PDB file of C-alpha atoms in Angstrom:
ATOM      1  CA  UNK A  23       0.000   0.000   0.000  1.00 87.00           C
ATOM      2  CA  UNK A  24       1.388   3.058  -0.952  1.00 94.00           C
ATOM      3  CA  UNK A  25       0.323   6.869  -0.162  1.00 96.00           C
ATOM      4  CA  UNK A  26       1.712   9.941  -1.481  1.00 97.00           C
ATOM      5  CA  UNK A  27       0.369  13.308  -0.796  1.00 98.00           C
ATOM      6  CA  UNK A  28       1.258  16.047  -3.009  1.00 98.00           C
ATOM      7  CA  UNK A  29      -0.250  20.651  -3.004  1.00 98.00           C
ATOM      8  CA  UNK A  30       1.276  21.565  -0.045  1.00 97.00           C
ATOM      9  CA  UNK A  31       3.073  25.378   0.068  1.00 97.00           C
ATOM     10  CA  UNK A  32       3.278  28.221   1.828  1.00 98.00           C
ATOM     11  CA  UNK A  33       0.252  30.060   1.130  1.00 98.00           C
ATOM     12  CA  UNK A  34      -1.171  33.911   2.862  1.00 98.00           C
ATOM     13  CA  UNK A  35      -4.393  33.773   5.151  1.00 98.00           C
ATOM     14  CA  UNK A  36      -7.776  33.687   3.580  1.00 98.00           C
ATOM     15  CA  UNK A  37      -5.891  32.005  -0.062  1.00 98.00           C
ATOM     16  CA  UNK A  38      -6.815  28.005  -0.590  1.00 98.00           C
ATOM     17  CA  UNK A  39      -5.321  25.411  -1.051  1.00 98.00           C
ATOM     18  CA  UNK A  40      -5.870  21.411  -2.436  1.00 98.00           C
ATOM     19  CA  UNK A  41      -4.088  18.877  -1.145  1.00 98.00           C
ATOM     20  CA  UNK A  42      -4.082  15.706  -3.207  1.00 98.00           C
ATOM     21  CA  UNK A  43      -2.900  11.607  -1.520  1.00 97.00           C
ATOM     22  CA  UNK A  44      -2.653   9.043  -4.661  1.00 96.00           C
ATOM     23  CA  UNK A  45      -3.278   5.615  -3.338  1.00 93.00           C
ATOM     24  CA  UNK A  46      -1.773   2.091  -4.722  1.00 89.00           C
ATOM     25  CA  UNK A  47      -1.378  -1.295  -3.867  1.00 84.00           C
ATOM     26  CA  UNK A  48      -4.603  -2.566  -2.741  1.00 77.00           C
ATOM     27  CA  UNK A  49      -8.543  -2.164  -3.765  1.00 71.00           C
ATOM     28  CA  UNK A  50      -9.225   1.176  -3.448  1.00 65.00           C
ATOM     29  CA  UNK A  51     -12.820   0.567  -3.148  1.00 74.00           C
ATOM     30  CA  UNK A  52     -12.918  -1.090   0.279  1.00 85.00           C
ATOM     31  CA  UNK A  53     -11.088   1.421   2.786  1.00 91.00           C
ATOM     32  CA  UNK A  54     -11.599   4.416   4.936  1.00 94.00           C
ATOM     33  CA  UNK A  55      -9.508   7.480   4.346  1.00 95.00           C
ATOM     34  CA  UNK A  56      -8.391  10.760   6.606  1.00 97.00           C
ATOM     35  CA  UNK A  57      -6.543  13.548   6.142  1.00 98.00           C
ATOM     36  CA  UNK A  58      -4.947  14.266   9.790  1.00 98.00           C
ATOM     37  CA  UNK A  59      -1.953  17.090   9.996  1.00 98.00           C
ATOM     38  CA  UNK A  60       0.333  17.774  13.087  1.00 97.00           C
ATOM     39  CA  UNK A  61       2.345  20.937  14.198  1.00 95.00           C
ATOM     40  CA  UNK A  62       5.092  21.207  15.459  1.00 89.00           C
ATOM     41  CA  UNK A  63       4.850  20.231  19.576  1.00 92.00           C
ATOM     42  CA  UNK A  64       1.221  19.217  19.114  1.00 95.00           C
ATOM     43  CA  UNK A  65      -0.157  15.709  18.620  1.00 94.00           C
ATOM     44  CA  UNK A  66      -1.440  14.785  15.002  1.00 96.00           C
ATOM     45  CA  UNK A  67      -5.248  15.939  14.599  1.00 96.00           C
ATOM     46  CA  UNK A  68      -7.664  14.345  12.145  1.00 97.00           C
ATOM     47  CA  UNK A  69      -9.651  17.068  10.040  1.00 98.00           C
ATOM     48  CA  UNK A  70     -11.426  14.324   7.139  1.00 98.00           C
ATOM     49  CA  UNK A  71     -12.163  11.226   7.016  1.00 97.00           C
ATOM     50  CA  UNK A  72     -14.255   9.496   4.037  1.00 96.00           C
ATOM     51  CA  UNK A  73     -15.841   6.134   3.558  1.00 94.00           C
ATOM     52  CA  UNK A  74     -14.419   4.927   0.294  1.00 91.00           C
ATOM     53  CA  UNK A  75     -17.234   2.979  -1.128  1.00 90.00           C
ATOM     54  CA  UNK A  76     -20.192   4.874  -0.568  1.00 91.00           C
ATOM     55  CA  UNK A  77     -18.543   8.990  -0.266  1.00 92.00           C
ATOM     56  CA  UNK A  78     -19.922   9.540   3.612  1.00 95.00           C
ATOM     57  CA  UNK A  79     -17.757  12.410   4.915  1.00 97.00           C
ATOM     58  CA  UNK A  80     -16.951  13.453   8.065  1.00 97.00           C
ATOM     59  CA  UNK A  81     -14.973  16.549   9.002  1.00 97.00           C
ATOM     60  CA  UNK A  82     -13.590  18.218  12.231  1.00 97.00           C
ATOM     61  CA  UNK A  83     -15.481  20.752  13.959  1.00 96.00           C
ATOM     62  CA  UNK A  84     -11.759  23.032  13.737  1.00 95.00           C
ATOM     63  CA  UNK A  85     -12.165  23.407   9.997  1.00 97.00           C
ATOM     64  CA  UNK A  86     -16.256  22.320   9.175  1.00 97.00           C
ATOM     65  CA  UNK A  87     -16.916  25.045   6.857  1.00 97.00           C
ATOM     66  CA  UNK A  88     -13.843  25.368   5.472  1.00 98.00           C
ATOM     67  CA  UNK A  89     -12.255  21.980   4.084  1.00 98.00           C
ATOM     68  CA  UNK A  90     -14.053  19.596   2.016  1.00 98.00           C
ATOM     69  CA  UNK A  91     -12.338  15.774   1.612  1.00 98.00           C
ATOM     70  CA  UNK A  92     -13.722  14.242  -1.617  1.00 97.00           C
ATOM     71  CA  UNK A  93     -12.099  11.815  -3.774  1.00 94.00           C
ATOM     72  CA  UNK A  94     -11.847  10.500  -7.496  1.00 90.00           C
ATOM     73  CA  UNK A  95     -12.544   7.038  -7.657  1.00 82.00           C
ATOM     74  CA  UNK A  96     -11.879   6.302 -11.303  1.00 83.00           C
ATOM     75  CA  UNK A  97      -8.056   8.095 -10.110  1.00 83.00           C
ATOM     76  CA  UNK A  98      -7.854   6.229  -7.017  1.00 90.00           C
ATOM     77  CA  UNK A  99      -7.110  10.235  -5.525  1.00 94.00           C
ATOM     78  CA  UNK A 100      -7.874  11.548  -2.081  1.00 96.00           C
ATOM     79  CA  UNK A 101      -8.284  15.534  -2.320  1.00 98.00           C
ATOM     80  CA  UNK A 102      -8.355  18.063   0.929  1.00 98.00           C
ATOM     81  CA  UNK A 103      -9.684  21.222  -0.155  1.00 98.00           C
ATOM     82  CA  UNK A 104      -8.875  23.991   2.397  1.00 98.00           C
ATOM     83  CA  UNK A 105     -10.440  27.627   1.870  1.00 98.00           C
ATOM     84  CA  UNK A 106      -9.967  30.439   4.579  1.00 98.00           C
ATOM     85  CA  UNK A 107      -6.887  29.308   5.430  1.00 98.00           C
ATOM     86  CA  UNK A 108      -5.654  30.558   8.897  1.00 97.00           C
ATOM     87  CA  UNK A 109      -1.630  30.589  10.669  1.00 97.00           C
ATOM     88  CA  UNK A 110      -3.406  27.931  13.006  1.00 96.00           C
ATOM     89  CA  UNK A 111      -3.727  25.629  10.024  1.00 97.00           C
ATOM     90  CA  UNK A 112      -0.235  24.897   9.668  1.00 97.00           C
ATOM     91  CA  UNK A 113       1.560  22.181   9.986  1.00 98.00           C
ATOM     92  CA  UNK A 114       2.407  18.651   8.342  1.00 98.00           C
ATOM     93  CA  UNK A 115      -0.761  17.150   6.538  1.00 98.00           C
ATOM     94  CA  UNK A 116      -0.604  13.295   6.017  1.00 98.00           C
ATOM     95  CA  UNK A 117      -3.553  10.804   4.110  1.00 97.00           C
ATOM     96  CA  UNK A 118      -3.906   7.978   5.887  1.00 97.00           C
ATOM     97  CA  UNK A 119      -6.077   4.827   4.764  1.00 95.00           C
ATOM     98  CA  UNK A 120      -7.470   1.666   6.634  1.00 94.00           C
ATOM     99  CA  UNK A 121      -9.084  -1.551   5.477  1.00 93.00           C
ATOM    100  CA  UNK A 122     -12.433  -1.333   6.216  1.00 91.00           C
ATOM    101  CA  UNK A 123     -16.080  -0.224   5.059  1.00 90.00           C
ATOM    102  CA  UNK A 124     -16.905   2.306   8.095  1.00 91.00           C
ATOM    103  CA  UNK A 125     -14.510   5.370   9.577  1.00 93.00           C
ATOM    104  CA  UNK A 126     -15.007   5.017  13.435  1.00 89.00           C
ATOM    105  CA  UNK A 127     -12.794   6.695  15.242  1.00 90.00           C
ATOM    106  CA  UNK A 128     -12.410   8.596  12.150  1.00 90.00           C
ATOM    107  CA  UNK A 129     -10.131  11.492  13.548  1.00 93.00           C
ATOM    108  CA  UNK A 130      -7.935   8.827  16.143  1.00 93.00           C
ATOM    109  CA  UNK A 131      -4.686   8.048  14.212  1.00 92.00           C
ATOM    110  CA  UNK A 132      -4.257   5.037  15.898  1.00 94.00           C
ATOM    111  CA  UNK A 133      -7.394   3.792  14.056  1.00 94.00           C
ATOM    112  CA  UNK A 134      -5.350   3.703  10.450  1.00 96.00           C
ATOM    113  CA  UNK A 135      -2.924   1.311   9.256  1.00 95.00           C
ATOM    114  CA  UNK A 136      -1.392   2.973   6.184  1.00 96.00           C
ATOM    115  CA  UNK A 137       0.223   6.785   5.873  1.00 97.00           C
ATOM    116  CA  UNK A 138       2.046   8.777   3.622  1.00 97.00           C
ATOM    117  CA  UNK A 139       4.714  10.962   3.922  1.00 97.00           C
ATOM    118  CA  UNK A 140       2.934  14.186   4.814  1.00 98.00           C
ATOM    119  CA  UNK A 141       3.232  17.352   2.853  1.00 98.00           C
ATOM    120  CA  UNK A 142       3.685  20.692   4.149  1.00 98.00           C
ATOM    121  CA  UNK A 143       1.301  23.651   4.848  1.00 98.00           C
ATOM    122  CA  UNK A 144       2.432  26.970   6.092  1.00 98.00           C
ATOM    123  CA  UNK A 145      -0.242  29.606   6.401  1.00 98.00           C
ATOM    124  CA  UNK A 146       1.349  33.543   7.493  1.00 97.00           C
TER     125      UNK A 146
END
């Protein structure tokens, strides 16, 4: 299983920003996937999580209204897009993917089995 995030930068507040995690090595079709980020000296925070086979979302109440997870099936792509960016959103963002039909915890890291490398976000 392989996960690699890519649209992280350095970006002013208020701008956007669309993170994107290609995923490989297994059937795309049958996993839960998050979008978690961590700062530096803080813990790593889920903000999305999706069900992969029938598009339920579910997103932190520190960004509802702001970032939308969605994904392309036919690209097997995770996407994170962030609007209304603020300084507090910085940090590393990682996708993260487990094998199994629900997302529950969906924003407890030690719930997934698979992670990329993280990409970076810097909001000033």
């Amino acid at each position: 299983v392989q996960l690699v995030e890519s649209g992280g930068g350095s970006v002013q507040t208020g701008r956007s920003l669309r993170l994107s995690c290609a995923a490989s090595g297994y059937t795309y079709s049958s996993y839960c996937m998050g979008w978690f980020r961590q700062a530096p000296g803080k813990e790593r925070e889920g903000v999305a999580a999706i069900v992969i086979r029938d598009g339920r979302t579910y997103t932190a109440d520190s960004v509802k209204g702001r970032f939308t997870i969605s994904q392309d099936s036919t690209k097997n792509t995770l996407f994170l897009q962030m609007n209304t960016l603020k300084p507090e959103d910085t940090g590393m963002y990682y996708c993260a993917a487990v094998h199994r039909d629900y997302c529950y915890p969906m924003f407890s890291y030690y719930a997934y089995t698979y992670w990329g490398q993280g990409t970076q976000v810097t909001v000033s």
